[in-house]
Amino acid sequence: MHEWMSDNGHTPHLVVDATQEHVAVPSEHVKDGRIVLNISYSAAHGLQLANELISFKARFSGTPFEVQVPIASVLGIYARETGQGMVFSDGDDQDDPDPIDTDTSGNKTPHLKLVK
């Protein structure tokens, strides 16, 4: 997905569950236990996309940070320009899975679409 988005001139963003073990992200940028990371090649320096871990160096409010995201903590990936992407499931049978986003009334409004 990252490669396809990059090749098509889109900016890939990763939605991460920052409460999971071994997630290393700047805590001041975590909201409701989640963080959205710009993983474009211009923002994520030394980006390594491996089967178990995503890692890179980036600046947050001008401060350098080494980000480490275990694959199990990735909730989804989407293109900033279109909002289209993919939501990942942990495989649990949940009656009410966590939404990626909610509107101000508390209604679930997932804004990601499956790209085939």
XYZ file of N, CA and C in Angstrom, residues 2-116:
345
model
N 1.912 1.264 0.815
C 2.801 2.419 0.897
C 3.424 2.712 -0.460
N 3.934 1.679 -1.086
C 4.591 1.850 -2.390
C 3.598 2.347 -3.439
N 2.402 1.761 -3.462
C 1.387 2.169 -4.434
C 1.008 3.627 -4.230
N 0.796 4.033 -2.984
C 0.440 5.428 -2.709
C 1.562 6.366 -3.128
N 2.777 6.028 -2.777
C 3.930 6.857 -3.132
C 4.095 6.963 -4.640
N 3.970 5.836 -5.335
C 4.111 5.825 -6.793
C 3.045 6.671 -7.484
N 1.883 6.826 -6.846
C 0.785 7.579 -7.426
C 0.702 9.007 -6.903
N 1.773 9.477 -6.274
C 1.850 10.861 -5.830
C 1.031 11.185 -4.594
N 0.649 10.162 -3.829
C -0.119 10.374 -2.606
C 0.795 10.319 -1.395
N 0.337 10.867 -0.288
C 1.098 10.886 0.950
C 0.530 9.833 1.897
N 1.267 8.730 2.120
C 0.759 7.680 2.995
C 0.827 8.077 4.473
N -0.275 7.841 5.161
C -0.354 8.079 6.596
C -0.734 6.776 7.284
N -0.089 6.522 8.414
C -0.303 5.308 9.180
C -1.074 5.666 10.447
N -2.122 4.916 10.765
C -2.861 5.083 12.015
C -2.361 3.994 12.956
N -1.874 4.407 14.138
C -1.215 3.484 15.054
C -1.879 3.513 16.423
N -2.064 2.337 17.003
C -2.518 2.216 18.387
C -1.285 2.414 19.263
N -1.162 3.593 19.832
C 0.026 3.949 20.602
C 0.042 3.327 21.994
N -1.020 2.613 22.369
C -1.062 1.985 23.691
C -0.431 0.597 23.689
N -0.123 0.080 22.508
C 0.457 -1.264 22.394
C 1.905 -1.279 22.886
N 2.348 -2.453 23.313
C 3.727 -2.626 23.755
C 4.710 -2.362 22.625
N 5.841 -1.797 22.971
C 6.974 -1.575 22.076
C 6.732 -0.499 21.014
N 5.646 0.261 21.131
C 5.422 1.393 20.222
C 6.234 2.566 20.766
N 7.097 3.126 19.918
C 7.911 4.278 20.304
C 7.529 5.450 19.410
N 6.659 6.309 19.929
C 6.210 7.512 19.240
C 6.204 8.643 20.265
N 6.277 9.889 19.823
C 6.253 10.994 20.794
C 4.884 11.086 21.472
N 4.843 10.863 22.768
C 3.576 10.778 23.507
C 2.761 12.065 23.453
N 3.414 13.201 23.286
C 2.679 14.468 23.237
C 1.833 14.613 21.977
N 2.047 13.746 21.003
C 1.267 13.780 19.757
C 0.223 12.666 19.691
N 0.087 11.898 20.759
C -0.908 10.825 20.831
C -2.228 11.419 21.296
N -3.299 11.063 20.604
C -4.634 11.530 20.977
C -5.563 10.327 21.057
N -6.234 10.165 22.165
C -7.151 9.047 22.386
C -6.465 7.705 22.139
N -5.194 7.614 22.509
C -4.456 6.361 22.373
C -3.959 6.060 20.979
N -4.168 7.013 20.059
C -3.765 6.800 18.666
C -2.888 7.941 18.186
N -2.114 7.630 17.152
C -1.306 8.643 16.496
C -1.353 8.378 14.993
N -1.376 9.447 14.227
C -1.325 9.343 12.772
C 0.058 9.808 12.340
N 0.749 8.966 11.597
C 2.125 9.247 11.183
C 2.217 9.396 9.667
N 2.844 10.459 9.228
C 3.152 10.661 7.814
C 4.356 9.775 7.516
N 4.162 8.768 6.678
C 5.275 7.858 6.367
C 5.729 8.010 4.916
N 5.603 9.233 4.394
C 6.141 9.495 3.060
C 7.664 9.491 3.163
N 8.316 9.249 2.039
C 9.778 9.212 2.047
C 10.377 10.554 2.443
N 9.686 11.652 2.178
C 10.223 12.969 2.534
C 10.077 13.267 4.023
N 9.146 12.617 4.707
C 8.935 12.877 6.133
C 9.568 11.810 7.022
N 9.587 10.565 6.565
C 10.090 9.444 7.355
C 11.468 9.047 6.829
N 12.501 9.557 7.463
C 13.871 9.325 6.998
C 14.371 7.950 7.445
N 14.970 7.241 6.516
C 15.462 5.890 6.811
C 14.321 4.915 7.039
N 13.229 5.114 6.342
C 12.040 4.279 6.522
C 12.350 2.814 6.244
N 12.037 1.975 7.221
C 12.197 0.527 7.098
C 10.833 -0.115 7.312
N 10.315 -0.750 6.271
C 9.029 -1.449 6.352
C 9.318 -2.941 6.361
N 9.279 -3.550 7.528
C 9.588 -4.976 7.660
C 8.331 -5.732 8.097
N 8.420 -7.054 8.123
C 7.273 -7.878 8.484
C 6.825 -7.692 9.928
N 7.737 -7.350 10.810
C 7.413 -7.236 12.236
C 7.430 -5.806 12.757
N 8.140 -4.901 12.065
C 8.348 -3.564 12.621
C 8.493 -2.519 11.515
N 7.914 -1.365 11.742
C 8.128 -0.195 10.888
C 8.958 0.777 11.720
N 10.049 1.269 11.140
C 10.888 2.204 11.878
C 11.388 3.306 10.949
N 11.594 4.476 11.531
C 12.117 5.619 10.794
C 12.452 6.742 11.766
N 13.130 7.738 11.252
C 13.435 8.953 12.015
C 12.599 10.080 11.431
N 12.045 10.907 12.316
C 11.231 12.032 11.862
C 11.330 13.164 12.871
N 10.866 14.329 12.456
C 10.804 15.479 13.354
C 9.359 15.734 13.731
N 9.139 15.958 15.004
C 7.830 16.298 15.538
C 7.970 17.638 16.238
N 7.309 18.649 15.696
C 7.433 20.021 16.216
C 8.899 20.425 16.287
N 9.685 20.002 15.291
C 11.090 20.375 15.193
C 12.050 19.506 15.980
N 11.535 18.569 16.767
C 12.373 17.706 17.595
C 12.534 16.349 16.932
N 13.778 15.888 16.719
C 13.987 14.578 16.091
C 13.538 13.441 17.013
N 13.025 12.384 16.405
C 12.522 11.238 17.170
C 12.693 9.980 16.330
N 13.117 8.901 16.978
C 13.214 7.603 16.313
C 11.931 6.829 16.587
N 11.143 6.639 15.556
C 9.842 5.984 15.659
C 9.999 4.486 15.430
N 9.311 3.700 16.262
C 9.258 2.254 16.077
C 7.818 1.809 16.295
N 7.281 1.140 15.299
C 5.887 0.716 15.333
C 5.812 -0.768 14.986
N 5.505 -1.612 15.963
C 5.291 -3.023 15.635
C 4.078 -3.154 14.705
N 4.146 -4.059 13.764
C 3.069 -4.247 12.790
C 1.729 -4.507 13.492
N 1.745 -5.208 14.605
C 0.506 -5.525 15.325
C -0.208 -4.272 15.843
N 0.496 -3.157 15.947
C -0.121 -1.924 16.458
C -0.675 -1.037 15.341
N -0.478 -1.425 14.082
C -0.960 -0.626 12.952
C -2.461 -0.878 12.769
N -3.242 0.200 12.836
C -4.690 0.110 12.679
C -5.125 0.327 11.238
N -4.315 1.079 10.473
C -4.678 1.330 9.090
C -3.657 2.200 8.387
N -3.828 2.292 7.077
C -2.996 3.153 6.246
C -3.919 3.817 5.234
N -3.700 5.120 4.998
C -4.539 5.831 4.036
C -3.744 6.929 3.354
N -4.242 7.368 2.217
C -3.633 8.467 1.472
C -4.244 9.780 1.964
N -3.410 10.708 2.366
C -3.885 11.994 2.879
C -4.776 12.712 1.870
N -4.417 12.652 0.617
C -5.115 13.412 -0.411
C -6.532 12.910 -0.677
N -6.750 11.612 -0.542
C -8.054 11.035 -0.889
C -8.794 10.449 0.308
N -8.075 10.151 1.383
C -8.690 9.489 2.523
C -8.908 8.006 2.298
N -8.521 7.506 1.130
C -8.704 6.095 0.832
C -7.523 5.283 1.326
N -7.806 4.091 1.779
C -6.749 3.235 2.278
C -7.300 1.925 2.765
N -6.720 1.412 3.839
C -7.092 0.104 4.335
C -7.068 0.122 5.859
N -8.113 -0.440 6.461
C -8.191 -0.601 7.902
C -7.849 -2.041 8.216
N -7.010 -2.250 9.221
C -6.589 -3.597 9.580
C -7.312 -4.051 10.832
N -7.587 -5.340 10.895
C -8.259 -5.947 12.031
C -7.275 -6.857 12.734
N -7.462 -6.987 14.044
C -6.589 -7.898 14.774
C -7.115 -9.329 14.751
N -8.255 -9.527 14.064
C -8.792 -10.868 13.932
C -9.775 -11.238 15.025
N -9.900 -10.414 16.078
C -10.862 -10.692 17.133
C -12.269 -10.478 16.613
N -13.196 -11.292 17.066
C -14.608 -11.092 16.715
C -15.193 -10.096 17.691
N -15.316 -8.862 17.242
C -15.868 -7.817 18.081
C -17.187 -7.370 17.476
N -18.181 -7.171 18.352
C -19.459 -6.666 17.873
C -19.353 -5.207 17.467
N -18.451 -4.470 18.114
C -18.340 -3.034 17.865
C -16.870 -2.653 17.743
N -16.259 -2.845 16.581
C -14.838 -2.532 16.430
C -14.586 -1.040 16.604
N -13.376 -0.716 17.022
C -12.996 0.687 17.193
C -13.077 1.420 15.872
N -13.712 2.597 15.841
C -13.707 3.395 14.611
C -12.383 4.116 14.474
N -12.026 4.447 13.265
C -10.837 5.247 13.030
C -11.095 6.682 13.447
N -12.341 7.133 13.304
C -12.681 8.517 13.601
C -14.120 8.586 14.088
N -14.439 9.583 14.886
C -15.817 9.837 15.272
C -16.097 11.304 15.057
N -17.354 11.612 14.755
C -17.699 13.019 14.623
C -18.039 13.580 15.995
N -18.343 14.858 16.083
C -18.549 15.507 17.373
C -19.785 15.004 18.101
N -20.725 14.394 17.412
C -21.919 13.852 18.066
C -21.672 12.460 18.628
N -20.488 11.919 18.400
C -20.151 10.582 18.877
C -20.506 9.487 17.900
N -21.086 9.836 16.765
C -21.417 8.842 15.745
C -20.155 8.370 15.064
N -20.104 7.101 14.748
C -18.942 6.551 14.052
C -18.961 7.025 12.606
N -17.833 7.540 12.170
C -17.736 7.998 10.787
C -16.406 7.571 10.203
N -16.238 6.274 9.942
C -14.985 5.858 9.336
C -14.819 6.540 7.981
N -13.645 7.073 7.753
C -13.410 7.798 6.514
C -12.462 7.048 5.590
N -12.130 5.818 5.943
C -11.233 5.047 5.103
C -12.042 4.100 4.243
N -11.569 3.876 3.038
C -12.220 2.963 2.111
C -11.207 1.921 1.677
N -11.661 0.721 1.467
C -10.804 -0.361 0.987
C -10.399 -0.087 -0.436
N -9.088 -0.118 -0.708
C -8.575 0.064 -2.058
C -8.256 -1.302 -2.609
N -8.864 -1.657 -3.741
C -8.626 -2.987 -4.316
C -7.726 -2.873 -5.510
